[in-house]
C-alpha positions in Angstrom: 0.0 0.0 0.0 1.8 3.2 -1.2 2.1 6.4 1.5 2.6 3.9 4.7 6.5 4.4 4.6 8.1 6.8 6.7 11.9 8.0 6.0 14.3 7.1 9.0 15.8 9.3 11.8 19.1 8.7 9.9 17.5 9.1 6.4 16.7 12.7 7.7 19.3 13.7 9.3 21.7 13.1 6.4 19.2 14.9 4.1 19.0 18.1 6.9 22.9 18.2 6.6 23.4 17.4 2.4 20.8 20.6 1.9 23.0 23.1 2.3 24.9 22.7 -0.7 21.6 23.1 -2.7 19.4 20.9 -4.0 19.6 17.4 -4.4 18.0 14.9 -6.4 17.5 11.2 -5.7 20.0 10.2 -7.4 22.4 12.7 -5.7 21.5 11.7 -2.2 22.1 8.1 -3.5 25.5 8.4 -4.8 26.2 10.8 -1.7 25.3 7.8 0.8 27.0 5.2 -1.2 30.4 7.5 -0.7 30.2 8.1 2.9 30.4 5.3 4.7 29.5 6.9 8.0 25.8 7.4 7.1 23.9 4.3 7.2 24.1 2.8 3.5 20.3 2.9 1.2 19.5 1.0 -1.6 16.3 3.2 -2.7 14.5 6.5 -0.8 10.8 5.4 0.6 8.1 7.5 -0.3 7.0 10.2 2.4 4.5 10.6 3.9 1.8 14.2 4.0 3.7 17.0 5.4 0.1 18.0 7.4 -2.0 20.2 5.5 -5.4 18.5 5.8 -3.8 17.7 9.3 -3.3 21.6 9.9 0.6 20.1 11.0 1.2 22.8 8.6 -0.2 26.5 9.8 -1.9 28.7 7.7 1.5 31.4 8.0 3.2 28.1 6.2 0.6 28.8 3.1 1.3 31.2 0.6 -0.3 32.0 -3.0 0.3 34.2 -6.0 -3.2 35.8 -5.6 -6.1 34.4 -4.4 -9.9 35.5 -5.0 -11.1 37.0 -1.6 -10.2 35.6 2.0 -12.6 32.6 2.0 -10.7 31.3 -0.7 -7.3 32.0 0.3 -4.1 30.0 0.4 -5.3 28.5 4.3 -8.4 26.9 2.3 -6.4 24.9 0.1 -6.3 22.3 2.1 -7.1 18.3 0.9 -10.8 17.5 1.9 -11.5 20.6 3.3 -15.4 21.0 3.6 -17.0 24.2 2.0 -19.9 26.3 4.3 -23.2 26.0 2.7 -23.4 29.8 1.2 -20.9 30.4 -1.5 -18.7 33.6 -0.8 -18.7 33.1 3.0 -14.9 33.2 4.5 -14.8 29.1 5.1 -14.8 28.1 1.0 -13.4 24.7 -0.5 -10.0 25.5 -2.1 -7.1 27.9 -2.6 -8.4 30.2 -5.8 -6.1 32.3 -7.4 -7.5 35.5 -8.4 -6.3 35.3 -12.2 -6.7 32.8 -14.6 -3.0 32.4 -16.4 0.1 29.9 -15.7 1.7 32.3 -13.4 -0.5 31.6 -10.3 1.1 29.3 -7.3 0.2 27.4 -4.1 3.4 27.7 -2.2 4.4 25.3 1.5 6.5 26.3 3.9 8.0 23.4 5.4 10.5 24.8 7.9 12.7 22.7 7.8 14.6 20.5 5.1 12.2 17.9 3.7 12.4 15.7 1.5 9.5 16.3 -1.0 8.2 12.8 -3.0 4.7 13.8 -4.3 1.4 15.8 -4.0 -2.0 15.2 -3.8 -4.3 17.2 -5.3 -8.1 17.9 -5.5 -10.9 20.2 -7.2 -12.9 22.7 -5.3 -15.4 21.7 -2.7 -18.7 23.7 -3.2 -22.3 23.2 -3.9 -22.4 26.0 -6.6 -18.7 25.7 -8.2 -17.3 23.5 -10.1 -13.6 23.9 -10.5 -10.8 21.8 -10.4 -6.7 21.9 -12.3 -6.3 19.2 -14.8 -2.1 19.3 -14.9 0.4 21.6 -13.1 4.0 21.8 -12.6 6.0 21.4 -9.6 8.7 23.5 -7.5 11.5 24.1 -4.8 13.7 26.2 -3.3 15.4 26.9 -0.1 15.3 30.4 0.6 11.9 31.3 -1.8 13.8 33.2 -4.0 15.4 31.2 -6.0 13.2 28.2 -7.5 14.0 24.8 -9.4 11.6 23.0 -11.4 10.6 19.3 -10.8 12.1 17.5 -13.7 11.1 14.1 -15.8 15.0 13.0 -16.7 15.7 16.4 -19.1 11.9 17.8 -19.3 10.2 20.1 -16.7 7.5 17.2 -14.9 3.9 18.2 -15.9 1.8 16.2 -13.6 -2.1 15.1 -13.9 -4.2 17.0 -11.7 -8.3 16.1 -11.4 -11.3 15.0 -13.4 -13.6 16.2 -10.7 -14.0 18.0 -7.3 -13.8 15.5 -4.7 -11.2 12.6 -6.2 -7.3 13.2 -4.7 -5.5 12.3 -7.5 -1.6 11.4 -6.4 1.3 12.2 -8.1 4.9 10.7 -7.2 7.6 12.9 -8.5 9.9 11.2 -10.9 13.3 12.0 -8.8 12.2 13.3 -4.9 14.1 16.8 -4.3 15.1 17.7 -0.8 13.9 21.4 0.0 12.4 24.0 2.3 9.3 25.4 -0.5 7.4 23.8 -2.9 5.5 25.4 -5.1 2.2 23.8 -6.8 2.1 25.6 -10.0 -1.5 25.2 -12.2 -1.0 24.8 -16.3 -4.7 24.2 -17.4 -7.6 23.4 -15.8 -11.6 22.8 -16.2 -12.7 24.6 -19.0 -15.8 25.9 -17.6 -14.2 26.4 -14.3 -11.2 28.1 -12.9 -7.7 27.8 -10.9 -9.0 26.4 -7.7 -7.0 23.2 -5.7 -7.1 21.5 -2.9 -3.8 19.6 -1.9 -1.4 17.7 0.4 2.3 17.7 0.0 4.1 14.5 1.1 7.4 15.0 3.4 9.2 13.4 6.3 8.1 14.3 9.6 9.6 12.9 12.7 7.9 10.3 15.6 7.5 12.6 18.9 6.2 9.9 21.3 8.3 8.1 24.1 5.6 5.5 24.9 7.1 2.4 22.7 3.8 1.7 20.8 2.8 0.0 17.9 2.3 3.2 16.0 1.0 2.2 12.4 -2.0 1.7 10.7 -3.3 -2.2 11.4 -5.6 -3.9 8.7 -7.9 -6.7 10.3 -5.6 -8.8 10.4 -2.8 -6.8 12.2 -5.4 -5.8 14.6 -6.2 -9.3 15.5 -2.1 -10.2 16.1 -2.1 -7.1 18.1 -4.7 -7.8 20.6 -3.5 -10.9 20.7 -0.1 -10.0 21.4 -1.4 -7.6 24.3 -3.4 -10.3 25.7 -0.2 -12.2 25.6 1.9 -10.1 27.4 -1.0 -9.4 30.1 -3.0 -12.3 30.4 -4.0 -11.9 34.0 -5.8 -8.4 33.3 -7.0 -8.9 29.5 -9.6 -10.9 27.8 -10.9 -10.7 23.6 -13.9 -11.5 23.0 -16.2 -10.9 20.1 -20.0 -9.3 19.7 -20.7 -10.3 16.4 -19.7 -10.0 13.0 -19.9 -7.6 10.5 -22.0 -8.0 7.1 -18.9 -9.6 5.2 -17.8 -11.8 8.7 -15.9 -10.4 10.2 -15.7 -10.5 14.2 -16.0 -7.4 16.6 -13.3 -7.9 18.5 -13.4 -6.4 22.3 -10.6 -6.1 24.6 -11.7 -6.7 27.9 -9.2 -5.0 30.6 -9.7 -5.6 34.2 -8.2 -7.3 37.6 -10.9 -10.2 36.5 -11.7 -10.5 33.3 -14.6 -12.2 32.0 -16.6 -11.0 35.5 -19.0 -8.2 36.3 -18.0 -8.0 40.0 -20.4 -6.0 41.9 -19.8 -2.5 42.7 -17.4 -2.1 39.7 -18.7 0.2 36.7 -18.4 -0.9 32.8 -16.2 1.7 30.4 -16.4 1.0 27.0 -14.2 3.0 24.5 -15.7 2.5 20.3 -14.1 3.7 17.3 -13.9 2.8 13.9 -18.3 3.2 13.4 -17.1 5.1 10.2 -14.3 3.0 8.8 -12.5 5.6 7.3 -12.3 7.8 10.7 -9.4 5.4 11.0 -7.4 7.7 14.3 -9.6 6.3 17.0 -9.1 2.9 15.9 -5.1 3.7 16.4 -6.0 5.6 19.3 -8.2 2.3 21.2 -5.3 0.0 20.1 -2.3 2.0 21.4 -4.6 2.5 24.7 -4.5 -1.1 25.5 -1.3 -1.9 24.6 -0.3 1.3 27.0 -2.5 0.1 29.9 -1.0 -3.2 29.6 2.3 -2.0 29.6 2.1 0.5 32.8 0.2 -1.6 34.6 3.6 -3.7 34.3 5.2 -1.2 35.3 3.5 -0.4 38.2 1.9 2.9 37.3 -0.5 3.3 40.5 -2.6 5.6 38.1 -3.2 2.7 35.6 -3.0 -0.2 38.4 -6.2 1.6 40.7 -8.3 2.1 37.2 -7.8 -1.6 36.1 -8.4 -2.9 39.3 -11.7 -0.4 40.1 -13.0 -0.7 36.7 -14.0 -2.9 33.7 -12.6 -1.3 30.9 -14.0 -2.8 27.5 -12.3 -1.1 24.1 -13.9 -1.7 21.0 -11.6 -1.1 18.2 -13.2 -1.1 14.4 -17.4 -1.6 15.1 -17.1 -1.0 10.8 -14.4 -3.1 10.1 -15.8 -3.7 6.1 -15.3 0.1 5.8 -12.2 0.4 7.4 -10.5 -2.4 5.0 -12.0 -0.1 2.1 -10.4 3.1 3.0 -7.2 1.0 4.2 -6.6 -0.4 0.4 -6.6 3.4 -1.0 -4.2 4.7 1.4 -4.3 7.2 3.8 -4.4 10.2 1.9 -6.2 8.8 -0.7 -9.6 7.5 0.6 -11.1 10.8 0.0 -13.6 12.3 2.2 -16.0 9.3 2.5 -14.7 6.2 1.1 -15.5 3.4 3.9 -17.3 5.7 6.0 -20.6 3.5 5.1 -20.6 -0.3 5.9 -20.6 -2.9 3.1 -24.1 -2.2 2.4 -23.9 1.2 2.5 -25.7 2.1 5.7 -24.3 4.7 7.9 -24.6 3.2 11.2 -24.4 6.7 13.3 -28.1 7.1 11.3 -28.8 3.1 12.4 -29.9 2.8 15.5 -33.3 2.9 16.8 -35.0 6.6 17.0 -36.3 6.4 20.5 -36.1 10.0 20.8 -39.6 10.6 18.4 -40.6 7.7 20.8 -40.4 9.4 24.0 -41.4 13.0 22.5 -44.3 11.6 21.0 -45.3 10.3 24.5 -44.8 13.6 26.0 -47.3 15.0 23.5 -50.0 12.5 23.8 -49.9 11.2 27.5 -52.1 13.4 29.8 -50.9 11.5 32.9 -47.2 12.5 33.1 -46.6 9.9 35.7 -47.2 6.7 33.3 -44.2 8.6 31.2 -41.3 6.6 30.6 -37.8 8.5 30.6 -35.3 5.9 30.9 -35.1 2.4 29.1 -37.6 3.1 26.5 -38.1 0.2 24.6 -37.1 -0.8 20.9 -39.7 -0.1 18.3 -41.3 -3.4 16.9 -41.2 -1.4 13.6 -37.6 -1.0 14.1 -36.6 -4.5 13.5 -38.3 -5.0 10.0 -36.2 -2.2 8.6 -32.7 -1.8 7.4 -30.3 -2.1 9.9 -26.9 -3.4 9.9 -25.4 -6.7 11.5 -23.0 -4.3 12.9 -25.3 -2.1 14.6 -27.2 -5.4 15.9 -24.3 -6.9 17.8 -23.9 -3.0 19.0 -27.4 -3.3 20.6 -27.0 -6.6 22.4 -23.6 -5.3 24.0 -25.5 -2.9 25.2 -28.2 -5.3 26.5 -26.1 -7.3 28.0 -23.4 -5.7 30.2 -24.8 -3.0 32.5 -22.3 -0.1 30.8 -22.0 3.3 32.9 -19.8 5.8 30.6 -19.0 5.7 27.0 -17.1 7.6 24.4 -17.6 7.1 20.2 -14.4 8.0 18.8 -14.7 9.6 15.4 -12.4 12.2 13.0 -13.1 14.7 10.6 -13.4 17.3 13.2 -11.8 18.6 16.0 -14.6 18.9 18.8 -16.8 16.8 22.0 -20.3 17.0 21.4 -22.6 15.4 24.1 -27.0 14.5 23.5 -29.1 14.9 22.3 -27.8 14.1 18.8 -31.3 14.7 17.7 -33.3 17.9 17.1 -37.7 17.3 18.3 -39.0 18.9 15.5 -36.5 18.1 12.5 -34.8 21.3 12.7 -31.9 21.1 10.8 -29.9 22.1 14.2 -31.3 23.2 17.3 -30.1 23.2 21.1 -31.5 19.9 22.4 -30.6 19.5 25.6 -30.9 16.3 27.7 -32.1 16.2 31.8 -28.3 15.6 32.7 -26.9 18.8 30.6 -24.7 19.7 33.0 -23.5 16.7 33.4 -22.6 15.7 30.0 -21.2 19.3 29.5 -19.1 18.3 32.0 -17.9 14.9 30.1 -17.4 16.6 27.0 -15.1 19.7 28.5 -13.1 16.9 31.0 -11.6 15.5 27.3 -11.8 18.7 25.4 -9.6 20.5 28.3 -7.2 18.2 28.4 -6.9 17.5 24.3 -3.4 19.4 23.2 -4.6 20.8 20.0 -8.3 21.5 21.3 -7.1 23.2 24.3 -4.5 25.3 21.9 -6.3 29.0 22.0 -3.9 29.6 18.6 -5.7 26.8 16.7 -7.8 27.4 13.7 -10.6 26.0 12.7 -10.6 22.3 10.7 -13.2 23.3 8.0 -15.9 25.7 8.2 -16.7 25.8 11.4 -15.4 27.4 14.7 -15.6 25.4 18.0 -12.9 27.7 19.6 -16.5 29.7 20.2 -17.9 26.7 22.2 -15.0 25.9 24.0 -14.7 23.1 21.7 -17.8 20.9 22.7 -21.2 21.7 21.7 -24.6 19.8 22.3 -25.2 17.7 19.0 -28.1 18.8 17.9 -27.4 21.9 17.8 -24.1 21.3 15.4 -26.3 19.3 13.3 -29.3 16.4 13.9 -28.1 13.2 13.9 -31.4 10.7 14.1 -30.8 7.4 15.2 -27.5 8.3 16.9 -25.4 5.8 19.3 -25.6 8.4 21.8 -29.3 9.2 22.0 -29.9 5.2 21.6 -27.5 4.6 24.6 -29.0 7.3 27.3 -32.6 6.0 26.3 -32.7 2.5 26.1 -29.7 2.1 28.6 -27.8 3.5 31.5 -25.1 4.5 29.7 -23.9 8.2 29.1 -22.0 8.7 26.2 -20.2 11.3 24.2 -18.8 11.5 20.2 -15.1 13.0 20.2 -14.4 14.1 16.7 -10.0 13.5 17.6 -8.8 15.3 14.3 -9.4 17.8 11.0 -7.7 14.2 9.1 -9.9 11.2 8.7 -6.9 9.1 8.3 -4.1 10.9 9.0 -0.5 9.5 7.7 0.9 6.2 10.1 3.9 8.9 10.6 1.0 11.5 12.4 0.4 8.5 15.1 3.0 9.3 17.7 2.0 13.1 17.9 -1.9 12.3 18.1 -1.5 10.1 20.2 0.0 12.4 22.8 -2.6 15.1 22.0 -5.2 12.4 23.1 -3.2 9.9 25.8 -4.4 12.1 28.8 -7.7 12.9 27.6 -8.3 9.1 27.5 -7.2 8.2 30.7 -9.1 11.3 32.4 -12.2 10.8 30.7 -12.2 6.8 31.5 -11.8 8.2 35.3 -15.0 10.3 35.1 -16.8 6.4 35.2 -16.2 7.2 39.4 -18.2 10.7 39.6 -21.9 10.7 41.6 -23.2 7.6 43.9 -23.1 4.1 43.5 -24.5 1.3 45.4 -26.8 -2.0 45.7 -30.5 -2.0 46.6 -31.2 -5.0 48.6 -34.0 -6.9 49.8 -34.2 -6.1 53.6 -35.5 -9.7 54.5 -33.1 -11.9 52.6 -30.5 -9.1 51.5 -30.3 -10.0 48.1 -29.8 -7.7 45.4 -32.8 -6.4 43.6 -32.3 -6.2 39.7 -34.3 -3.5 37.6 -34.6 -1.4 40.8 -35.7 2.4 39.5 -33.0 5.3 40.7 -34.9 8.2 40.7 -32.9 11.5 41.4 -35.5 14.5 42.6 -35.1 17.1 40.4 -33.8 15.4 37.0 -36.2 13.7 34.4 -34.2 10.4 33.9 -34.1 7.2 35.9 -31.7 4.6 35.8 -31.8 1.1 37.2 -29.8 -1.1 38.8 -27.9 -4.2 37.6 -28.9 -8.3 37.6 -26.9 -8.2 41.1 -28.8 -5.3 42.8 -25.7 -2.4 42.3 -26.4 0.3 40.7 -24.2 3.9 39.3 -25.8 7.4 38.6 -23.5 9.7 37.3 -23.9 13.4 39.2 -22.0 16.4 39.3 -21.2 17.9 43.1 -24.2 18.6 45.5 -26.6 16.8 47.5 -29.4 15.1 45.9 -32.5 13.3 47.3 -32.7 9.6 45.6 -35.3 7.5 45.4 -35.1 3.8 45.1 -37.9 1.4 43.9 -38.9 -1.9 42.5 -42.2 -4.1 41.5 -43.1 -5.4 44.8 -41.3 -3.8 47.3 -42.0 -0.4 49.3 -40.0 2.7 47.4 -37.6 4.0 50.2 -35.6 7.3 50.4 -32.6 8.6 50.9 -30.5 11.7 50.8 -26.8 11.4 49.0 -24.0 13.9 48.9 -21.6 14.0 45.8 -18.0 15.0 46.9 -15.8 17.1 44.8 -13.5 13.6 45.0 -12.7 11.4 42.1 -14.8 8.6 44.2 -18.4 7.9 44.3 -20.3 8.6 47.3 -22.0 5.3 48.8 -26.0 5.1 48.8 -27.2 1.7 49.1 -30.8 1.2 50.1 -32.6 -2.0 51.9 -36.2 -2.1 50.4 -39.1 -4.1 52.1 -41.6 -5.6 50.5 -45.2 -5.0 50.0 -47.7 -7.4 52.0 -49.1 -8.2 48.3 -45.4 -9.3 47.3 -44.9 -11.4 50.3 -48.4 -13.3 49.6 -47.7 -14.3 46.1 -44.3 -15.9 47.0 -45.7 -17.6 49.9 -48.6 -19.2 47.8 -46.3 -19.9 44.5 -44.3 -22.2 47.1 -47.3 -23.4 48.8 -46.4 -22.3 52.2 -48.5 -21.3 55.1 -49.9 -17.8 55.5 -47.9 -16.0 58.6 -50.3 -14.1 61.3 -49.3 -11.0 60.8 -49.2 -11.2 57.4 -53.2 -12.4 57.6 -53.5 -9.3 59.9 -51.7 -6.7 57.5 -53.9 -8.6 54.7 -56.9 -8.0 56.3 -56.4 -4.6 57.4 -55.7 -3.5 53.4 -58.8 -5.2 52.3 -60.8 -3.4 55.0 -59.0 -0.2 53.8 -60.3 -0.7 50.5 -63.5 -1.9 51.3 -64.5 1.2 53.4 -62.8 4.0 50.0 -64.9 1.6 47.7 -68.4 2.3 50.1 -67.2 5.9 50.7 -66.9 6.4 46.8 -70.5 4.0 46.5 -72.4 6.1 49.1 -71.1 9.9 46.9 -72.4 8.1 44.0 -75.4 7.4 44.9 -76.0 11.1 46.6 -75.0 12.6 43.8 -78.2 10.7 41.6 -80.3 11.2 44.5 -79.7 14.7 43.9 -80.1 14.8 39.6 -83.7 13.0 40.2 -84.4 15.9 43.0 -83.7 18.6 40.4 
């Protein structure tokens, strides 16, 4: 697969030292090798990979152009796959346009540094009213911007195919690599009925920046698979894979389980879950979810008491590629040249953040229609029947029975394109294209989605710009979903209604798939947002709601917190975690059959959850029918307690008897 090499530290050095005599073509860094025998000794130069403009590696100071049109389609904008606003003219446009139509006009890179410069990437315009794209162009370099040499094809100046159409990065390897600070991108012809507008991404040498010894590349199925393997290898006693189904084309959804005792809810203990990978070609937070376990492993070695107290206090499940049939699509075109969607659907073409069921319209709908607001349901709403007769993918299936089946607390969905936290609702109520939509635990999830935001290196940098067209700087880089866009049938929404899991969709980069040689730096950007967010699993109360007679735990118990609209219930062992921000709380606990009981429960500024278990008794009612289903005796005092309740209603069913009949007594009077 071409743009997965990366030049050595040696490569570069050598190349950082040979610059200063000018420029130096392939086959002049060759011969210059293969006569010192103090550098190490290469038969060929690898291809590079992108020096970071769709990234934003490179800064908008590093971009420079012969003219441009207006600001919204200056040199910054000439970025690959950047996305267009939806009004043509507005400052966030698709491409770099020069302001005159001739041979003359120029994209120019800084690259700071001597780079080694192997090929280019080019694409059309992005708009919904344009269309304009450069068919060929020329190439080239210099080290001081003033002085300029041409990309050459053996004695000919290099003329290079550009595009057919907007959105297709077309890649061009130079015929002999030149080692440089500029490059120029230099139009010749383009779309007739169009004019000079690009979108591009030159390829270079960056170096690794991380010290954690990582697996830092991108991993195919198959590499994935001998990677968790190897992890659960190397840490057997804390790490378990296991698999939730397959996808449409068979292949398994492989978790890694990480905990002191895998394969175990134990009770008390809350369930994390990490996915990435829903849209295949978001490819960083797979990276991100594999270099995470293979990191926890490792520390936990080590003795790190940070990763040691959340491995033993937490089960921590990572779910790597939930679209692995996407991923494997984008992964065969490379990693600048998937484009801006290619594998973002699965197999059959469903986009699974779209795919699960709308419970949302569900509950809304209730709201609207039920005159009795205590029947309302606000927490594990049920699936539609309709649901399950309509398109929805094996993938998103096996999603929904993970769900079912392990009682999960706190989730993230890791996705790319963007560089913002946005938190539910993901769906607007009345099909607004965008509108605030806020959930009964706001503040809470405002407070999930600034803890990784805050704590991000390049979303917490104030000097930033924006990835595309829009400017989370604003927002403080998270924003409610809905009101960035509606998202029907989200993860998200689907998890908070149906389940009692919170969870938030972390947009990690500007690049869908940045370049293997990008891994090291983003994974440092993200490492302590990871680990900090996974912690917030331990903020609010937890506890076990027993029976008081037999102290055994109650399952679907009902945690009602005064004051917010959403319940949540307690697992198939009685225990039980509400997420809650600081401040005291009055919290109810109930369940079919048993008197509700009350309690109040502060929440500490601590990074531990404040104990509130609750002992419920249960109603005389209760008590009868398990007496009868064994056929036992009925106690005394139970006959006493039975008797006094049917005397009870006996004497509200007269009362209401004898006002009935006064009241007719009364209409015959008249």
């Amino acid at each position: 697969m071409l743009l997965r090499n990366e030049c050595s530290f040696l490569e570069i050095i050598f190349f950082s030292g040979a610059i200063t005599t000018g420029f130096l073509s392939f086959t002049e860094i060759q011969s210059k090798i293969i006569a010192n025998p103090s550098v190490f000794l290469l038969s060929f130069i690898p291809e590079c990979p992108p020096l970071g403009l769709e990234s934003l590696r490179v800064q908008d100071t590093q971009l420079r152009a012969s003219s441009f049109q207006r600001h919204g389609l200056g040199p910054h904008r000439g970025r690959l796959n950047i996305q267009s606003g939806l009004e043509d003219g507005d400052i966030y446009d698709g491409a770099w346009c020069a302001k005159y139509e001739d041979q003359n006009q120029w994209l120019e890179v800084d690259a700071r540094q001597p780079t080694l410069f192997t090929g280019v990437i080019l694409q059309g315009r992005n708009s919904i009213w344009s269309w304009d794209w450069v068919t060929t162009y020329k190439v080239q370099f210099s080290n001081d911007s003033i002085a300029w040499k041409p990309s050459m094809n053996g004695t000919k100046e290099a003329v290079f195919e550009g595009n057919q159409d907007v959105e297709t990065p077309v890649l061009a390897v130079f015929p002999e690599p030149t080692v440089a600070r500029y490059i120029r991108i230099n139009p010749q012809t383009w779309f007739e009925n169009g004019t000079v507008c690009l979108r591009a991404e030159v390829l270079g040498c960056p170096l690794p920046e991380s010290t954690d010894k990582l697996d830092f590349r991108h991993h195919n199925y198959k590499e994935m698979r001998k990677l968790m393997k190897s992890v659960n290898e190397d840490c057997p006693d804390i790490t378990r894979i296991y698999s939730i189904g397959k996808s449409y084309m068979g292949l398994k959804l492989y978790v890694m389980e990480i905990s002191d005792n895998p394969g175990k809810h134990e009770l008390g203990e809350p369930e994390f879950r990490y996915v990435a990978g829903m849209h295949g070609n978001e490819a960083l937070g797979r990276e991100l979810v594999l270099s995470l376990m293979q990191f926890l492993c490792h520390e936990y070695k080590q003795g790190n008491q940070r990763i040691v107290r959340l491995v033993k206090e937490t089960r921590i499940h990572l779910l790597p590629s939930m679209n692995p049939d996407g991923y494997e699509m984008a992964y065969k075109k490379g990693s600048e040249l998937a484009g801006w969607a290619m594998g973002r659907y699965s197999y059959e073409g469903i986009d699974m953040n779209h795919n699960f069921a709308d419970l949302n319209s569900v509950m809304w709908d209730a709201l609207e229609l039920e005159t009795d607001k205590s029947k309302l349901i606000n927490h594990y709403i049920p699936i539609p029947e309709k649901y399950t007769s309509e398109e929805v993918a094996p993938e998103t299936r096996a999603v929904i029975s993970w769900m079912q089946n392990i009682p999960f607390v706190l989730s993230a969905n890791l996705h790319g394109g963007e560089l913002v936290v946005t938190y539910p609702f993901d769906m607007t109520r009345d099909w607004a294209p965008s509108e605030h939509t806020p959930t009964p635990d706001d503040s809470f999830f405002r407070w999930l989605a600034t803890v990784y935001a805050s704590t991000n290196q390049v979303m917490s940098n104030p000097d930033r710009r924006p990835c595309h067209n829009e400017d989370f700087l604003r927002h403080n880089n998270i924003i409610n979903g809905a009101e960035w866009h509606t998202v029907p049938g989200s993860m998200n929404d689907f998890s908070y209604l149906h389940t009692n899991c919170f969870e938030v969709t972390v947009e990690l980069s500007c690049d869908k798939f940045p370049h293997a040689s990008e891994l090291p730096t983003e994974w440092e950007n993200n490492k302590e947002s990871l680990l900090v967010y996974m912690e917030q699993v331990h903020r609010g109360i937890k506890g076990v709601v027993r029976d008081k007679d037999t102290e055994a735990g109650i399952a679907d118990a009902i945690i009602k917190v005064d004051g917010i609209d959403h319940h949540i219930r307690s697992a198939f062992d009685g225990d039980y975690w509400r997420l809650l921000n600081p401040g005291d709380y009055e919290v109810t606990a109930s369940a079919e059959g048993y008197f509700s009981n009350r309690r109040m429960c502060r929440v500490e500024y601590d990074h531990y959850p404040t104990i509130c278990d609750f002992l419920l008794t249960k109603t005389p009612k209760q008590r009868l029918r398990e007496i009868l289903a064994k056929g036992g005796k009925i106690p005394k005092d139970l006959q006493l307690r039975l008797r006094a309740l049917r005397m009870k209603k006996l004497r509200a069913t007269t009362k209401a008897i004898n006002r009935r009949r006064a009241r007719e007594r009364r209409a015959r009077a008249l």
